[in-house]
Coordinates of N, CA, C and O and ligand atoms in Angstrom, one line a residue:
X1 N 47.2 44.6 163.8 CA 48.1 44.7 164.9 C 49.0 46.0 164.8 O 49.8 46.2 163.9
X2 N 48.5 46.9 165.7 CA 50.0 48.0 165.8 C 51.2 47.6 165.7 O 51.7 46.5 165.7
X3 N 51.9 49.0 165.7 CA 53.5 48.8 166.4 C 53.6 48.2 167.5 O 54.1 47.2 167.8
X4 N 52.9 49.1 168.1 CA 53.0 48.6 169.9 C 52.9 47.5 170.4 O 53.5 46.8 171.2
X5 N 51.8 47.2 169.8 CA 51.6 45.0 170.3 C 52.6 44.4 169.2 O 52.4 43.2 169.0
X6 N 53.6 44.8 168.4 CA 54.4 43.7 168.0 C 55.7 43.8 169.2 O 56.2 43.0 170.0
X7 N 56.1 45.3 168.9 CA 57.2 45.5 170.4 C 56.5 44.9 171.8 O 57.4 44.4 172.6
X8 N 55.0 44.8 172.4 CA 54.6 43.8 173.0 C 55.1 42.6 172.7 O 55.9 42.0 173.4
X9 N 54.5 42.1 171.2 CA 54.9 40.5 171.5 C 56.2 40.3 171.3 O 56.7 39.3 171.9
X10 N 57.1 41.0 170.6 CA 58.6 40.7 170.9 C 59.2 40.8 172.3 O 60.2 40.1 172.4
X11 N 58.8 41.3 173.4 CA 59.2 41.7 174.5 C 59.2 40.3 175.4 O 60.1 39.7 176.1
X12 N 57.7 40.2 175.2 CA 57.1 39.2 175.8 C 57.7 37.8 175.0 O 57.4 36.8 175.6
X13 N 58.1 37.7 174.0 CA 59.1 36.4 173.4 C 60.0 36.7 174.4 O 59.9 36.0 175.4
X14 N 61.3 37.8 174.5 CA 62.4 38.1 174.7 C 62.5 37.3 176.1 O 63.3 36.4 176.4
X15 N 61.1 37.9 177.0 CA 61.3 37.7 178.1 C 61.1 35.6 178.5 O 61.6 34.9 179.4
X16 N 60.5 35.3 177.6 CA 60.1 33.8 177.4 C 61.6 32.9 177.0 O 61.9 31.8 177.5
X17 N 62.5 33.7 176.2 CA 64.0 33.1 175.6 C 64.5 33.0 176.7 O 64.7 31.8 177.0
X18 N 65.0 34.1 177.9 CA 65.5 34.4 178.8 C 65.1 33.2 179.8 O 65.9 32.5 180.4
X19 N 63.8 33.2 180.0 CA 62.8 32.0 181.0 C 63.8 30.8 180.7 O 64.5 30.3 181.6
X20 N 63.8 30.5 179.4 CA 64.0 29.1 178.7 C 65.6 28.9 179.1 O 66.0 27.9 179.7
X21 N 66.2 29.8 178.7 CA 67.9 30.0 178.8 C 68.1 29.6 179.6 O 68.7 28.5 179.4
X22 N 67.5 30.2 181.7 CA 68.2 30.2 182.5 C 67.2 29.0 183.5 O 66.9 29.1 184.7
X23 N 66.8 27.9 182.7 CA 66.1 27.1 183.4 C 66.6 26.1 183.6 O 67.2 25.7 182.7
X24 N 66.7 25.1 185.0 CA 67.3 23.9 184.7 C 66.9 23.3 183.9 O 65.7 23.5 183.6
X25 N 67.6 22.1 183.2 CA 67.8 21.0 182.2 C 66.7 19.8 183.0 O 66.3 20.2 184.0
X26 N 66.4 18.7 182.7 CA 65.6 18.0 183.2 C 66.7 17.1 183.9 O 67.6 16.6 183.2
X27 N 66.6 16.7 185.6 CA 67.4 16.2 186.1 C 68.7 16.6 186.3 O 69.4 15.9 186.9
X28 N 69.1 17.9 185.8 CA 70.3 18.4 186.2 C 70.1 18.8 187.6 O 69.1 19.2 188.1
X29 N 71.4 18.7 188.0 CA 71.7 19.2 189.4 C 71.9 20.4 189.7 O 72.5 21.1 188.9
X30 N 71.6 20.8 190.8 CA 72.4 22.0 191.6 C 73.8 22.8 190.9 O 73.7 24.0 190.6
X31 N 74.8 22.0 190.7 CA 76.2 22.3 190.7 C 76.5 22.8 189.2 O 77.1 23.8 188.8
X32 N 75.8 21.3 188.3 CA 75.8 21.5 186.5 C 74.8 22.6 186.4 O 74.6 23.1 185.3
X33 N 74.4 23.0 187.3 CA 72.8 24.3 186.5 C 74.1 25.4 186.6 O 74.4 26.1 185.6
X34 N 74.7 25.6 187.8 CA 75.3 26.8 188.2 C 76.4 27.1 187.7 O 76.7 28.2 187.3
X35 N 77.3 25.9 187.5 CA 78.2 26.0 186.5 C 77.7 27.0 185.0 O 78.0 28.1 184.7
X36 N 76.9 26.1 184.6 CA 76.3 26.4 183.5 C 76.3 27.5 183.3 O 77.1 28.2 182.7
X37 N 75.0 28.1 184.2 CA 74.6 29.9 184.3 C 76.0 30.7 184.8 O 75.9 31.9 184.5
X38 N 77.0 30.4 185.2 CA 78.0 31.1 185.2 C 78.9 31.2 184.2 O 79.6 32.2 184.0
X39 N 78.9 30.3 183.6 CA 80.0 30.2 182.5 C 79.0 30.9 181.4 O 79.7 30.8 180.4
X40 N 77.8 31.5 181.2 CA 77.4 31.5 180.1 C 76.8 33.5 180.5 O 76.6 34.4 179.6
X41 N 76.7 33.5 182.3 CA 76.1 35.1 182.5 C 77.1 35.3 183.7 O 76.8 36.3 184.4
X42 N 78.3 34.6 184.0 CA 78.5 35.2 185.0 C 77.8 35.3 186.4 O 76.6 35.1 186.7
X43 N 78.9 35.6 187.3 CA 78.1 36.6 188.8 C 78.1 37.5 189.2 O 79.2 38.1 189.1
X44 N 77.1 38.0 189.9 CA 76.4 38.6 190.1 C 76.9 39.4 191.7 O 76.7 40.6 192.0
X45 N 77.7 38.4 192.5 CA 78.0 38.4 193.4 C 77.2 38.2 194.4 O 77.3 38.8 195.5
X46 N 76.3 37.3 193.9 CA 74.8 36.6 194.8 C 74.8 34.9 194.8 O 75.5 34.0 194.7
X47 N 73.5 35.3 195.0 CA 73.2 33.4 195.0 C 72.3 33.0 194.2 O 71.5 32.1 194.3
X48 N 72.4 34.2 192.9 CA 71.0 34.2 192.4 C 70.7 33.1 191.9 O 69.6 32.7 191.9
X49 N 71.9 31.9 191.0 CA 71.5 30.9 190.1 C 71.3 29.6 191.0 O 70.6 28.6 190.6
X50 N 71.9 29.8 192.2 CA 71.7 28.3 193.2 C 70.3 29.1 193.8 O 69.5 28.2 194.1
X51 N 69.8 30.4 194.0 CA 68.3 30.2 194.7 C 67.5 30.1 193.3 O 66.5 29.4 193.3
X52 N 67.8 30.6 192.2 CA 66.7 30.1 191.0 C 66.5 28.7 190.6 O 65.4 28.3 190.3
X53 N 67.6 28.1 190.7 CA 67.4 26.5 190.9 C 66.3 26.0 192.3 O 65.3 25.3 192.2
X54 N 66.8 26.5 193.3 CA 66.1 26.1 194.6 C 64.6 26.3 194.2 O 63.8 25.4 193.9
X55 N 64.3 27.4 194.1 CA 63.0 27.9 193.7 C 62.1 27.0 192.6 O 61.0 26.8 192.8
X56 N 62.8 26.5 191.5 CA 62.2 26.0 190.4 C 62.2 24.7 190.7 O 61.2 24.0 190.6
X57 N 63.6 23.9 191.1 CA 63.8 22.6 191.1 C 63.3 22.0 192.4 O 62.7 21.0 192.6
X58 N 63.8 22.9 193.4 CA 63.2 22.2 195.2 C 63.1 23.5 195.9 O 63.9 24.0 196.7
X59 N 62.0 23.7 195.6 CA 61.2 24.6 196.9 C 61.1 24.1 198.1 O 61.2 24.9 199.0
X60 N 60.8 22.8 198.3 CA 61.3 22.3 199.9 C 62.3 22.7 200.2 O 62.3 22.5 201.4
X61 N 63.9 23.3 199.7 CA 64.9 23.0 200.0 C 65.4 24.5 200.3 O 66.4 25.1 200.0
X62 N 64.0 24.9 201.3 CA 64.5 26.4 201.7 C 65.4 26.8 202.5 O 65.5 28.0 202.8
X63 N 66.4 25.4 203.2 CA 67.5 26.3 203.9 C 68.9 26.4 203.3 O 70.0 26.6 203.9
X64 N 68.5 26.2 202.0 CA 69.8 25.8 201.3 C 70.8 26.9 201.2 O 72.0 26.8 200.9
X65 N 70.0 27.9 201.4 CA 70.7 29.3 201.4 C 72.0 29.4 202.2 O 73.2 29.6 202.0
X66 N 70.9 29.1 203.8 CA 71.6 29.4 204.6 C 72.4 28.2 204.9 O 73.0 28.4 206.0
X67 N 72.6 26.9 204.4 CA 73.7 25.7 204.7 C 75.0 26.4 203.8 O 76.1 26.4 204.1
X68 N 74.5 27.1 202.5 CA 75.6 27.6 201.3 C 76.7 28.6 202.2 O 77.9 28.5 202.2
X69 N 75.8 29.6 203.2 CA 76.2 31.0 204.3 C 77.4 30.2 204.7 O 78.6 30.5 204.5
X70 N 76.5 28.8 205.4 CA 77.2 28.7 206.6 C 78.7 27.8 206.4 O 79.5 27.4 207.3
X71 N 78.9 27.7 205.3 CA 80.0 27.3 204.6 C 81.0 28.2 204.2 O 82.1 27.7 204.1
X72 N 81.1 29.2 204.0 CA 81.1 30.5 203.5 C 80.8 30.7 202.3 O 81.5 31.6 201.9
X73 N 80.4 30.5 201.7 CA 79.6 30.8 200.6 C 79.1 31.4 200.3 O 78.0 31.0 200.4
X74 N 79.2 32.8 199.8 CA 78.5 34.1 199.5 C 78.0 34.4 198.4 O 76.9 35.1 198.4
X75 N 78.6 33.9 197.3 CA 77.9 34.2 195.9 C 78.1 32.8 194.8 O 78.8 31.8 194.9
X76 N 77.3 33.0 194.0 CA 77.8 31.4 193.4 C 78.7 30.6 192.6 O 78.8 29.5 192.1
X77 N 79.6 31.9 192.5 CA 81.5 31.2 191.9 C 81.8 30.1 193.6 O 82.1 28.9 193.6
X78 N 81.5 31.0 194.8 CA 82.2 30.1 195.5 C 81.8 29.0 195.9 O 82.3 28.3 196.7
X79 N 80.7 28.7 195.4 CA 79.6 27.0 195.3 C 81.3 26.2 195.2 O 81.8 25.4 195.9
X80 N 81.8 26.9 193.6 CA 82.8 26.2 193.4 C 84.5 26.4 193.7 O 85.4 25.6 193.7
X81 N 84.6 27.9 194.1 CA 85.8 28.0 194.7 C 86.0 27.5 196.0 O 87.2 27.2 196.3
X82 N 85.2 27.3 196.7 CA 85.2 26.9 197.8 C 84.6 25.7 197.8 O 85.4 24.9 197.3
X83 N 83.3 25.0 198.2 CA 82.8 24.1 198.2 C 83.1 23.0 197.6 O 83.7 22.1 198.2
X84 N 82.6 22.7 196.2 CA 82.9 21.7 195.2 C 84.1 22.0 194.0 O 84.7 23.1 193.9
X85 N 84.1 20.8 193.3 CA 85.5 20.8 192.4 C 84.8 19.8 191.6 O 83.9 19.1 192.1
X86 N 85.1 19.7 190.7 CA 85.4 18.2 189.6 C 85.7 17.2 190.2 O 86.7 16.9 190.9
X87 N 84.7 16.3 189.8 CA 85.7 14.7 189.9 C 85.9 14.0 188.9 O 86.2 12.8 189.0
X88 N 85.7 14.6 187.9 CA 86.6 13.6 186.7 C 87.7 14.9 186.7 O 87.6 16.0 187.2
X89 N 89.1 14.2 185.6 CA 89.5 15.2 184.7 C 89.5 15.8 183.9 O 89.5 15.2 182.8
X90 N 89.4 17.2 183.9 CA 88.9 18.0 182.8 C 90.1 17.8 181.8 O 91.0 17.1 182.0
X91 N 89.8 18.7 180.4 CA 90.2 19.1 179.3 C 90.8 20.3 178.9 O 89.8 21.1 178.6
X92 N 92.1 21.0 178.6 CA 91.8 22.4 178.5 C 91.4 22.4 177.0 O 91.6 21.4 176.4
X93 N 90.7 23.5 176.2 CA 90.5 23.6 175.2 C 91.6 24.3 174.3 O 91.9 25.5 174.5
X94 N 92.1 23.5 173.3 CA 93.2 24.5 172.5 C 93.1 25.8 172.4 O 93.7 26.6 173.0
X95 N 91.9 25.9 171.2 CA 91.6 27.2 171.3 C 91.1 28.0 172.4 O 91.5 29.1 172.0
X96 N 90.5 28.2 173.7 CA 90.1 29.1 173.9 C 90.7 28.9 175.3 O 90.4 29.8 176.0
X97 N 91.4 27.9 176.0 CA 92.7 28.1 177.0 C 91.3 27.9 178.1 O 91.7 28.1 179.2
X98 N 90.0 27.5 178.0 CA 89.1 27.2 179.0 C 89.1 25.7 179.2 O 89.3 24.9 178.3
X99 N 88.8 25.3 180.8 CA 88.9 24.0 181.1 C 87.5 23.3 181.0 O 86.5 23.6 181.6
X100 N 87.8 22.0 180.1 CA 86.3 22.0 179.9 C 85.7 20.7 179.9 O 86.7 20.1 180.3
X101 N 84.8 19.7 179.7 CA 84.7 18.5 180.3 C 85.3 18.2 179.5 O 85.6 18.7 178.4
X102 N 85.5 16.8 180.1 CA 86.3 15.8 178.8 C 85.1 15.1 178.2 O 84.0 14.9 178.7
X103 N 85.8 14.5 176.7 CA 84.6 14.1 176.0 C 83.6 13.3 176.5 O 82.4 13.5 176.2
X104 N 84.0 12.1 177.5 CA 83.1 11.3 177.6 C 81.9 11.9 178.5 O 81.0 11.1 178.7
X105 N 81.8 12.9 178.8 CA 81.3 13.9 179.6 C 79.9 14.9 179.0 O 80.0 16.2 179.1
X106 N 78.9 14.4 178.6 CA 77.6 15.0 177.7 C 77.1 15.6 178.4 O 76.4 16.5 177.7
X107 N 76.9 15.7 179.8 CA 76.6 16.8 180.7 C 76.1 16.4 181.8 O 76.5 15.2 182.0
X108 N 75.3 16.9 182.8 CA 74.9 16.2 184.2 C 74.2 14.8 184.2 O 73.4 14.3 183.4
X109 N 75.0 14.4 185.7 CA 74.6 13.0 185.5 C 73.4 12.2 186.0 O 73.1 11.1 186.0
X110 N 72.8 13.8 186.5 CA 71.5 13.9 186.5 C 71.4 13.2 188.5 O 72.1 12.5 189.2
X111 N 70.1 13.9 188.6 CA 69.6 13.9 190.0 C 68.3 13.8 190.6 O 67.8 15.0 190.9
X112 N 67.6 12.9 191.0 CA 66.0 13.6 191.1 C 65.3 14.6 191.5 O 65.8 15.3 192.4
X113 N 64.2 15.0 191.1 CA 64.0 16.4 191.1 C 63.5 15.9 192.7 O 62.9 15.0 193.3
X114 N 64.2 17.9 193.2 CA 63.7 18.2 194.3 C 65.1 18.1 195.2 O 65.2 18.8 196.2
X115 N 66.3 17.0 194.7 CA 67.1 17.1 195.8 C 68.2 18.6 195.1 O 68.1 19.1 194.0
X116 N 69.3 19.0 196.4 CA 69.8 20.2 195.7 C 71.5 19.0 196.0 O 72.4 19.5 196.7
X117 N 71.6 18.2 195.7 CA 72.8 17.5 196.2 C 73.5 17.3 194.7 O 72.8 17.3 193.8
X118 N 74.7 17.2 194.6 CA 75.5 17.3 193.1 C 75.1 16.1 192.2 O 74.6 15.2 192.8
X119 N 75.2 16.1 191.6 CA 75.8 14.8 190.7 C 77.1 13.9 190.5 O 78.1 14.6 190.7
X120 N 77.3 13.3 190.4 CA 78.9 12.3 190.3 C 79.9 12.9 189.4 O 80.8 12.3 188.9
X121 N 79.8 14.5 189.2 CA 80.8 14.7 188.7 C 80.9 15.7 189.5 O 81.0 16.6 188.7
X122 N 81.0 16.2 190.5 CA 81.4 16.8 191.4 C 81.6 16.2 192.7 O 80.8 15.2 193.0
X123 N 82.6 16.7 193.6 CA 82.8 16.1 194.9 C 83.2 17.3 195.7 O 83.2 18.5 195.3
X124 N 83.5 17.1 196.4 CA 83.5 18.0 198.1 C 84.9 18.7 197.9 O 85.9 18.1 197.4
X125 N 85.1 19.7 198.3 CA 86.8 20.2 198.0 C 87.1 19.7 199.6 O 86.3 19.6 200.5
X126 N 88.4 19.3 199.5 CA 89.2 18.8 200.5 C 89.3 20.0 201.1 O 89.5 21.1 200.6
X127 N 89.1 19.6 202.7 CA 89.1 21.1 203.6 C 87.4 21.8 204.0 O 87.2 22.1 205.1
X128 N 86.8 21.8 203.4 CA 85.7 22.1 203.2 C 85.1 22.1 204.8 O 85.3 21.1 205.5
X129 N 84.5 23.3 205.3 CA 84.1 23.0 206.8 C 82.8 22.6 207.0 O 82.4 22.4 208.1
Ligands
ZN201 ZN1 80.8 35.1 192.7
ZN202 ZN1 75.3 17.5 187.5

């Protein structure tokens, strides 16, 4: 094996880590994937992690885009500035002043695949058009 096919196969791992990273969880929802990918890459100032969910988890669910639009919803902080909120109460973290689930809280409460609708720890923000 050359240099070159190991910088190949590292590449080609790198690119496989990345796959893995930003994939939904089994049964996670819409809302916990996006959270997730944001708290962990940020935005983008798109829709890229609610259409990479759409894409991988429900490809039927191609107008989801445009229900997200027509909400105003432009990028995917405002899934949650706008749209949804918490419905449990959160935790802040001593150390790091971030708000964060509370313990009883191990992560999404899961959803069947294919729908793009939240899980029970999210609800609708009051106002919401
Ligand atoms: Zn944003
Ligand atoms: Zn969830």
């Amino acid at each position: 094996m050359s240099v070159d096919d190991g910088v190949q196969v590292l590449e080609l791992e790198l690119a496989g880590l990345a796959e893995a990273l930003t994939a939904p969880r089994l049964g996670e929802c819409l809302m916990c994937f996006t959270n997730r990918m944001l708290a962990e890459f940020g935005c983008d100032h798109t829709l890229r992690w609610s259409r990479r969910y759409q894409q991988l988890q429900a490809p039927q669910a191609y107008g989801l885009r445009r229900r997200l639009l027509s909400q105003g919803i432009c990028c995917d902080c405002d899934i949650f500035a706008r749209g949804w909120d918490v419905a449990v109460s959160t935790v802040v973290d001593r150390e790091s002043g971030q708000e964060c689930w509370p313990p009883e809280v191990t992560g999404c409460r899961r959803v069947r695949r294919g729908s793009t609708q939240p899980c029970t720890l999210w609800a609708p923000r009051a106002g919401r058009p």
